[in-house]
Amino acid sequence: MERAKMAEESLETAAEHERILREIESTDTACIGPTLRSVYDGEEHGRFMEKLESRIRNHDREIEKMCNFHYQGFVDSITELLKVRGEAQKLKNQVTDTNRKLQHEGKELVIAMEELKQCRLQQRNISATVDKLMLCLPVLEMYSKLRDQMKTKRHYPALKTLEHLEHTYLPQVSHYRFCKVMVDNIPKLREEIKDVSMSDLKDFLESIRKHSDKIGETAMKQAQQQRNLDNIVLQQPRIGSKRKSKKDVYTIFDAEIESTSPKSEQDSGILDVEDEEDDEEVPGAQDLVDFSPVYRCLHIYSVLGARETFENYYRKQRRKQARLVLQPPSNMHETLDGYRKYFNQIVGFFVVEDHILHTTQGLVNRAYIDELWEMALSKTIAALRTHSSYCSDPNLVLDLKNLIVLFADTLQVYGFPVNQLFDMLLEIRDQYSETLLKKWAGVFRSILDSDNYSPIPVTSEETYKKVVGQFPFQDIELEKQPFPKKFPFSEFVPKVYNQIKEFIYACLKFSEDLHLSATEVDDMIRKSTNLLLTRTLSNSLQNVIKRKNIGLTELVQIIINTTHLEKSCKYLEEFITNITNVLPETVHTTKLYGTTTFKDARHAAEEEIYTNLNQKIDQFLQLADYDWMTGDLDNKASDYLVDLIAFLRSTFAVFTHLPGKVAQTACMSACKHLATSLMQLLLEAEVRQLTLGALQQFNLDIRECEQFARSGPVPGFQEDTLQLAFIDLRQLLDLFIQWDWSTYLADYGQPNCKYLRVNPVTALTLLEKMKDTSRKNNMFAQFRKNERDKQKLIDTVAKQLRGLISSHHS
């Protein structure tokens, strides 16, 4: 059984070795490893090796059989090959010779062919190079053009060139190194263009800031020229205006913007302008400015996508410049040139902004302009209010008004609202009136101080007509008088009248070009004239009247002068009506208060005459030297009183030209004051004693006064009216001289009593002075019966007077 099993295993092993051998024979040597591993994995590798050796011997026998089968053919082939070898050697030798000959003969050809090859290669290279250069040359030309444009500061065309270079030309040659350098430089070039254009803009802004006054001066001169032409057109409608319209000016500037000439690319900012002659046309304000830097910079920033940045920067810088322009110099109020330069700068600023508004799309807008103008308007008005308040010269104020009107008209042409400026001019009008009043106060003071207060003498018809031409005066009787003759008024009347008219003319000048109605102008002139009359002229007259050294003659002449000036007020009314064409009957027309002014001045002069007369009377009374204890009688009036009466006569003789009531009042006032002063002189406390002789002397003086009153020093008094001023003294003296106490005491209190004007207190005071005199006159008088009786009578009268006084008070 074991044998059978072993035999079976042996068969299996032999079959496995056979399979392995077939695999070895059929398998690639590179993959024989796994097959050999299977042999060594088994335990029969010795037997396999035997099997392998047996198979190798079998193959060797088969090879030997095959070689033996093909040997004769091999030998034949070798024999033929040996024969061929000789022939081949010959052929080789021939070929070698032929090759040597050919190489020798073709050596030059090879050299030529090599040269041809090199030429063809160079030709191909040149052709390729030309093609590439033709592709690169436009790029280089564009880059060169870009550099030239940068050098000549043609930045906007340079930016356009840069755009073409970047998007059209460089992509075609992008694989070249120089193109990469160009591509890397493009952002730098853009920034350079941006920076240079911004630098040009800054130069432009700085230039127009410095030259704003020149721009504004030209604009205002142009507005003045237009206004003059308008006035000429109103007078001569056929005369045409040569002034360019605003639209024409903008058309010119649009053409300049579109121009690509080198001149239009220059950043000049402000163009040079020769000084024009007066008769030549004034250039337009914008003709002075080259706006190309602004337009270029705006286009450049727009192309670069930074338009908003540019707009914000431009507006910010212009706002800063506006604040600088609107800051007035501290001494602006000193001269008109200060105001003119201030206005020129403002006008220049807004002329530039207005042009930018109309020639660019959105760089500035109407809201921005309106905001700047509102700020400028408020600051300008505030500055004018402040600085004009320092001005005390009416001529400067008037020139300032004309300058403000021109300033407003100029800006109004450009569409800026200027109503607030005209409202402010109405405020300056009040200040102008005040400065005029101050000036005319000096004029009136000078006229009144230099006047001689004497009637104007005229010696010829020419002189007479000259005075009448200056002052509206008509007097038929005076005209009939032969020369020489005199006007009733002094020189200050026509001078004051003419100065009032000059004042009215000055007021009218200020109202021109203020767009006021005729009624408003008339009202303004009348109100200002009323202030001149009621305040300035009135104060001047009052100051003259109140002067310490003024005489009665001057006061009389002032009354005469004011009377004539009062009559002339209706002519002043007509004068104002003629220049304003507003009838006095118009509703709400202001009336002149000149009559009131001159009446007040006349009344003041009258009062001053009364006061002056009384002072003169007091001066004469100070010379009175009565001997109150005298017993003798001179039988004539006192010297001082005679002189006083002579003075009064001569004074009242001057009053012939005065209104009758004034002369009568002055005369009555003087007599009353004289009577009162004499009464006080008689009753003053210093006079403790007086005699009957002194009373009789005093009575002579009173008689002199009564004689003066009866003589009628001033016509117009009714009979004995002037004597009533001395009635108190007359009745008192009659009572004492006649010693009529019984009548006085019996009739006291009755309306028709003889001594109605004698006050018991006054009588008692005077009686006490006489009683003391009676007591001390003679120490032995008490032993005389008559003296004792008289003393008793005085005591009795005194007692009765005291009783009257007591009953009167109760």
XYZ file of C-alpha atoms in Angstrom, residues 99-573:
475
model
C 34.125 59.273 -52.391
C 37.551 60.762 -52.065
C 37.248 62.329 -55.438
C 33.731 63.486 -54.661
C 34.799 64.932 -51.331
C 37.638 66.710 -52.952
C 35.481 68.050 -55.723
C 32.506 68.937 -53.406
C 34.539 70.593 -50.698
C 33.970 74.105 -52.185
C 30.350 73.273 -52.817
C 29.918 72.231 -49.215
C 31.504 75.462 -48.146
C 29.185 77.396 -50.475
C 26.225 75.381 -49.269
C 27.189 76.084 -45.675
C 27.420 79.743 -46.489
C 24.078 79.524 -48.260
C 22.641 77.798 -45.238
C 23.932 80.545 -43.001
C 22.514 83.198 -45.334
C 19.148 81.492 -45.449
C 19.176 81.280 -41.654
C 20.095 84.926 -41.356
C 17.423 85.796 -43.895
C 14.842 83.932 -41.878
C 16.051 85.621 -38.712
C 15.976 89.029 -40.356
C 12.530 88.435 -41.711
C 11.301 87.307 -38.303
C 13.042 90.280 -36.712
C 11.420 92.696 -39.189
C 8.056 91.171 -38.470
C 8.575 91.506 -34.751
C 9.911 95.051 -35.135
C 6.935 95.988 -37.234
C 4.846 94.759 -34.350
C 6.931 96.605 -31.741
C 7.515 99.883 -33.576
C 3.962 101.243 -33.028
C 4.372 100.484 -29.348
C 7.668 102.329 -29.208
C 6.291 105.196 -31.274
C 3.304 105.503 -28.951
C 5.604 105.402 -25.945
C 7.816 108.085 -27.488
C 4.734 110.157 -28.250
C 3.645 109.692 -24.642
C 6.976 110.958 -23.397
C 6.869 113.973 -25.707
C 3.366 114.821 -24.510
C 4.489 114.493 -20.910
C 7.456 116.743 -21.596
C 5.294 119.414 -23.247
C 2.715 119.129 -20.419
C -0.044 117.951 -22.741
C -1.337 115.719 -20.040
C -4.809 114.951 -21.296
C -3.585 113.791 -24.762
C -0.837 111.904 -22.919
C -3.475 110.097 -20.909
C -5.358 109.194 -24.096
C -2.100 107.915 -25.625
C -1.454 105.876 -22.498
C -4.902 104.298 -22.774
C -4.270 103.270 -26.430
C -0.833 101.973 -25.555
C -2.115 99.864 -22.687
C -5.200 98.365 -24.281
C -4.367 98.254 -28.013
C -0.619 97.967 -28.596
C 1.008 96.330 -25.595
C -1.186 93.163 -25.664
C 0.228 92.346 -29.162
C 3.824 92.244 -27.877
C 3.275 91.326 -24.280
C 5.935 88.502 -24.341
C 8.831 90.965 -24.705
C 10.718 92.157 -21.663
C 10.575 95.818 -22.610
C 6.788 95.518 -22.749
C 6.728 94.256 -19.215
C 8.811 97.278 -18.205
C 6.287 99.502 -19.964
C 3.374 97.729 -18.323
C 5.019 98.195 -14.935
C 5.537 101.907 -15.676
C 1.939 102.601 -16.760
C 0.557 103.077 -13.171
C 3.518 105.324 -12.400
C 2.859 107.374 -15.516
C -0.800 107.699 -14.582
C 0.160 108.931 -11.138
C 2.697 111.271 -12.669
C 0.052 112.725 -15.012
C -2.348 112.964 -12.107
C 0.198 114.707 -9.889
C 1.406 117.074 -12.604
C -2.138 118.056 -13.566
C -2.960 118.613 -9.906
C 0.171 120.732 -9.595
C -0.995 122.774 -12.595
C -4.380 123.167 -10.954
C -2.756 124.371 -7.737
C -0.723 126.887 -9.729
C -3.916 128.021 -11.444
C -5.770 128.392 -8.136
C -2.894 130.350 -6.642
C -2.687 132.531 -9.738
C -6.394 133.417 -9.801
C -6.274 134.083 -6.059
C -3.553 136.645 -6.607
C -5.252 138.138 -9.658
C -8.870 138.101 -8.450
C -8.753 141.864 -7.973
C -7.665 142.341 -11.600
C -10.435 140.034 -12.829
C -12.994 141.807 -10.631
C -11.737 145.230 -11.675
C -12.204 144.318 -15.325
C -15.684 142.883 -14.682
C -16.754 145.984 -12.770
C -15.273 148.241 -15.444
C -17.210 146.271 -18.023
C -20.419 146.636 -15.988
C -19.761 150.388 -15.693
C -19.225 150.580 -19.434
C -22.462 148.704 -20.045
C -24.346 151.013 -17.694
C -22.943 154.058 -19.487
C -23.966 152.566 -22.814
C -27.431 151.845 -21.445
C -27.741 155.473 -20.418
C -26.662 156.551 -23.898
C -29.152 154.135 -25.451
C -31.925 155.640 -23.348
C -31.034 159.033 -24.762
C -30.138 157.846 -28.282
C -31.848 154.495 -28.952
C -30.051 153.982 -32.246
C -26.612 153.779 -30.720
C -25.609 150.115 -30.471
C -23.601 148.494 -27.746
C -20.301 146.820 -28.473
C -20.164 144.868 -25.258
C -19.994 141.112 -25.610
C -22.886 139.270 -24.108
C -22.270 136.654 -21.479
C -23.225 133.965 -23.969
C -20.654 135.294 -26.481
C -17.949 135.200 -23.840
C -18.744 131.579 -23.012
C -18.713 130.688 -26.720
C -15.188 132.077 -26.956
C -14.087 130.023 -23.992
C -15.710 126.848 -25.341
C -13.685 127.300 -28.502
C -10.549 127.672 -26.416
C -11.331 124.462 -24.559
C -11.754 122.444 -27.735
C -8.555 123.806 -29.242
C -5.568 121.455 -29.236
C -2.989 124.073 -30.136
C 0.129 124.239 -27.952
C -0.980 127.655 -26.689
C -4.214 126.244 -25.306
C -2.207 123.627 -23.457
C -0.115 126.200 -21.614
C -0.926 126.606 -17.933
C -0.711 130.368 -18.017
C -3.606 130.868 -15.602
C -3.833 134.641 -16.108
C -3.243 136.063 -19.563
C -1.331 139.297 -19.993
C -3.511 142.245 -20.958
C -2.192 145.591 -22.093
C -3.648 148.663 -20.447
C -6.431 149.877 -22.688
C -7.071 153.469 -23.504
C -10.224 154.994 -22.063
C -11.892 155.135 -25.439
C -11.168 151.479 -26.242
C -13.470 148.621 -25.417
C -12.817 146.969 -22.057
C -12.047 143.235 -22.503
C -14.416 140.706 -20.993
C -13.520 139.644 -17.485
C -13.063 135.998 -18.510
C -10.834 137.056 -21.398
C -8.125 137.564 -18.800
C -8.208 133.946 -17.594
C -6.982 130.733 -19.212
C -9.131 127.993 -17.724
C -7.404 125.144 -19.581
C -5.639 123.817 -16.434
C -9.021 123.282 -14.794
C -10.536 121.605 -17.827
C -7.503 119.375 -18.379
C -7.342 118.354 -14.759
C -11.077 117.678 -14.721
C -10.848 115.496 -17.857
C -7.801 113.675 -16.553
C -9.417 112.869 -13.222
C -12.617 111.865 -15.019
C -10.725 109.442 -17.249
C -8.861 108.072 -14.224
C -12.164 107.531 -12.410
C -11.362 110.088 -9.686
C -13.700 112.886 -10.748
C -15.395 113.037 -7.339
C -12.007 113.426 -5.638
C -11.154 116.280 -7.974
C -14.512 118.004 -7.447
C -14.188 117.784 -3.663
C -10.626 119.119 -3.757
C -11.530 122.001 -6.087
C -14.532 123.057 -3.997
C -12.583 122.773 -0.742
C -9.763 124.948 -2.051
C -12.129 127.536 -3.480
C -14.020 127.724 -0.179
C -10.733 128.450 1.564
C -9.956 131.142 -1.010
C -13.450 132.581 -0.583
C -12.880 132.991 3.155
C -9.573 134.744 2.464
C -11.165 137.013 -0.132
C -14.046 137.897 2.197
C -11.694 138.936 5.010
C -11.454 142.741 4.679
C -8.220 144.587 5.529
C -8.308 146.413 8.853
C -7.740 149.828 7.232
C -10.266 149.356 4.431
C -12.389 152.281 5.678
C -9.583 154.803 5.291
C -9.716 155.158 1.488
C -12.033 154.270 -1.368
C -9.263 152.176 -2.918
C -9.469 149.849 0.071
C -13.158 149.199 -0.603
C -12.532 148.950 -4.355
C -9.840 146.291 -3.957
C -12.082 144.348 -1.564
C -14.984 144.402 -4.045
C -12.708 143.564 -6.988
C -11.486 140.414 -5.260
C -15.030 139.258 -4.472
C -16.277 139.950 -7.989
C -13.229 138.240 -9.477
C -13.850 135.152 -7.347
C -17.497 134.794 -8.358
C -16.869 135.624 -12.028
C -14.465 132.671 -12.132
C -16.935 130.390 -10.335
C -19.796 131.443 -12.576
C -17.720 130.692 -15.660
C -16.734 127.292 -14.255
C -20.417 126.600 -13.565
C -21.408 127.279 -17.166
C -18.437 125.658 -18.926
C -18.085 122.410 -16.976
C -20.589 119.714 -16.252
C -20.913 119.260 -12.541
C -17.546 120.525 -11.296
C -19.572 123.111 -9.394
C -23.347 123.282 -9.237
C -25.892 125.991 -8.520
C -26.381 124.848 -4.918
C -22.636 125.157 -4.260
C -22.523 128.621 -5.883
C -25.593 129.755 -3.924
C -24.048 128.530 -0.679
C -20.832 130.449 -1.367
C -22.789 133.557 -2.331
C -24.915 133.447 0.828
C -21.735 133.242 2.905
C -20.115 136.029 0.876
C -23.201 138.218 1.100
C -23.478 137.947 4.878
C -19.755 138.530 5.451
C -19.622 141.419 2.958
C -22.620 143.178 4.485
C -21.208 142.705 7.994
C -17.831 144.102 6.891
C -19.441 147.075 5.165
C -21.574 147.854 8.190
C -18.520 147.780 10.423
C -16.132 149.739 8.238
C -18.614 152.265 6.873
C -19.492 153.229 10.445
C -15.948 154.636 10.784
C -16.402 156.927 7.789
C -17.057 160.582 8.601
C -16.554 162.058 5.127
C -19.854 162.274 3.187
C -17.993 162.338 -0.130
C -16.325 159.046 0.749
C -19.675 157.586 1.822
C -21.206 158.709 -1.488
C -18.319 157.205 -3.450
C -18.686 154.022 -1.414
C -22.399 153.905 -2.248
C -21.639 154.256 -5.960
C -19.027 151.523 -5.647
C -21.477 149.207 -3.858
C -24.100 149.849 -6.560
C -21.555 149.000 -9.247
C -20.523 145.923 -7.241
C -24.168 144.805 -6.982
C -24.926 145.519 -10.653
C -21.851 143.581 -11.754
C -22.785 140.484 -9.773
C -26.429 140.801 -10.795
C -25.319 140.444 -14.414
C -23.965 137.018 -13.476
C -27.228 135.980 -11.861
C -26.434 136.569 -8.186
C -29.260 138.004 -6.004
C -28.219 141.400 -4.602
C -31.374 142.682 -2.911
C -29.701 142.514 0.505
C -26.971 144.852 -0.733
C -29.532 147.448 -1.727
C -31.279 147.003 1.626
C -27.947 147.604 3.303
C -27.481 150.737 1.186
C -30.634 152.117 2.768
C -28.900 151.701 6.137
C -25.809 153.468 4.811
C -28.146 156.195 3.545
C -29.008 157.045 7.157
C -25.312 157.167 8.006
C -24.719 159.325 4.918
C -27.401 161.711 6.152
C -25.654 161.909 9.519
C -22.283 162.667 7.920
C -23.952 165.294 5.734
C -25.546 166.846 8.806
C -22.158 166.976 10.543
C -20.547 168.544 7.483
C -23.316 171.107 7.068
C -23.143 171.889 10.774
C -19.595 173.094 10.116
C -20.725 174.923 6.981
C -23.519 176.732 8.843
C -21.196 177.501 11.743
C -18.677 179.014 9.346
C -21.376 181.090 7.605
C -22.845 182.352 10.861
C -19.427 183.093 12.378
C -18.241 185.045 9.336
C -21.451 187.066 8.880
C -21.359 190.761 9.795
C -25.083 190.776 10.726
C -25.675 193.886 8.701
C -28.097 194.396 5.812
C -26.528 193.613 2.437
C -25.637 196.849 0.627
C -25.989 196.936 -3.152
C -24.659 199.653 -5.385
C -25.642 198.373 -8.826
C -28.366 196.522 -10.674
C -25.977 193.646 -11.361
C -25.281 193.117 -7.661
C -28.968 193.393 -6.858
C -29.876 190.729 -9.418
C -27.106 188.491 -8.173
C -28.488 188.536 -4.628
C -32.055 188.052 -5.866
C -30.824 185.133 -7.995
C -29.363 183.477 -4.912
C -32.366 184.015 -2.684
C -36.066 184.329 -3.608
C -36.826 187.865 -2.473
C -39.321 190.363 -3.865
C -39.935 193.861 -2.554
C -41.492 196.362 -4.945
C -40.645 199.321 -2.726
C -37.005 198.254 -2.482
C -36.829 197.816 -6.251
C -38.062 201.366 -6.724
C -35.412 202.832 -4.422
C -32.345 204.302 -6.083
C -28.888 202.821 -5.635
C -27.172 202.439 -3.275
C -29.706 200.575 -1.193
C -29.805 197.689 1.242
C -31.546 194.378 1.522
C -33.200 193.899 4.916
C -31.294 190.652 5.573
C -27.586 189.972 5.971
C -25.369 187.770 3.812
C -26.011 184.595 5.768
C -29.584 184.399 4.401
C -28.697 183.650 0.728
C -25.729 181.570 1.844
C -27.803 179.414 4.194
C -30.552 179.103 1.571
C -28.072 177.934 -1.068
C -26.437 175.518 1.351
C -29.830 173.962 2.084
C -30.259 173.443 -1.659
C -26.754 171.968 -1.861
C -27.706 169.584 0.937
C -30.809 168.539 -0.996
C -28.660 167.921 -4.083
C -26.274 165.809 -1.981
C -29.197 163.724 -0.690
C -30.465 163.291 -4.237
C -27.065 162.028 -5.401
C -27.177 159.197 -2.883
C -30.631 158.087 -4.024
C -29.494 157.602 -7.616
C -29.275 153.996 -8.884
C -30.878 152.595 -5.722
C -33.943 151.431 -7.671
C -36.190 153.624 -5.510
C -39.468 155.107 -6.615
C -39.823 158.869 -7.004
C -42.016 158.940 -3.895
C -39.364 157.130 -1.835
C -36.658 159.512 -3.066
C -38.864 162.503 -2.289
C -39.622 161.171 1.187
C -35.930 160.514 1.882
C -34.918 164.019 0.769
C -37.651 165.684 2.799
C -36.854 163.733 5.960
C -33.136 164.490 5.676
C -33.864 168.153 4.949
C -36.130 168.292 7.982
C -33.284 166.942 10.105
C -30.995 169.590 8.612
C -33.462 172.338 9.456
C -34.770 171.181 12.835
C -31.518 169.893 14.251
C -28.399 171.116 12.477
C -29.429 174.605 11.383
C -31.536 175.092 14.493
C -28.599 174.196 16.762
C -26.288 176.480 14.805
C -28.711 179.398 15.162
C -29.265 178.647 18.829
C -25.507 178.585 19.446
C -25.117 181.976 17.770
C -28.032 183.401 19.707
C -26.691 182.081 23.024
C -23.180 183.455 22.537
C -22.029 185.624 25.395
C -20.680 188.453 23.269
C -23.626 188.782 20.905
C -25.135 192.234 20.709
C -28.655 193.511 20.311
C -27.942 194.558 16.736
C -26.922 191.020 15.830
C -29.987 189.590 17.560
C -32.258 191.987 15.712
C -30.630 191.032 12.412
C -31.039 187.319 13.265
C -34.758 187.858 13.798
C -35.015 189.648 10.457
C -32.978 186.928 8.730
C -35.011 184.052 10.166
C -38.202 185.825 9.125
C -37.060 185.880 5.510
C -35.760 182.301 5.675
C -39.125 181.229 7.013
C -40.822 182.823 4.021
C -38.423 180.968 1.687
C -39.528 177.521 2.906
C -42.265 177.349 0.280
C -39.583 177.811 -2.391
C -37.605 174.912 -0.908
C -40.769 172.819 -1.141
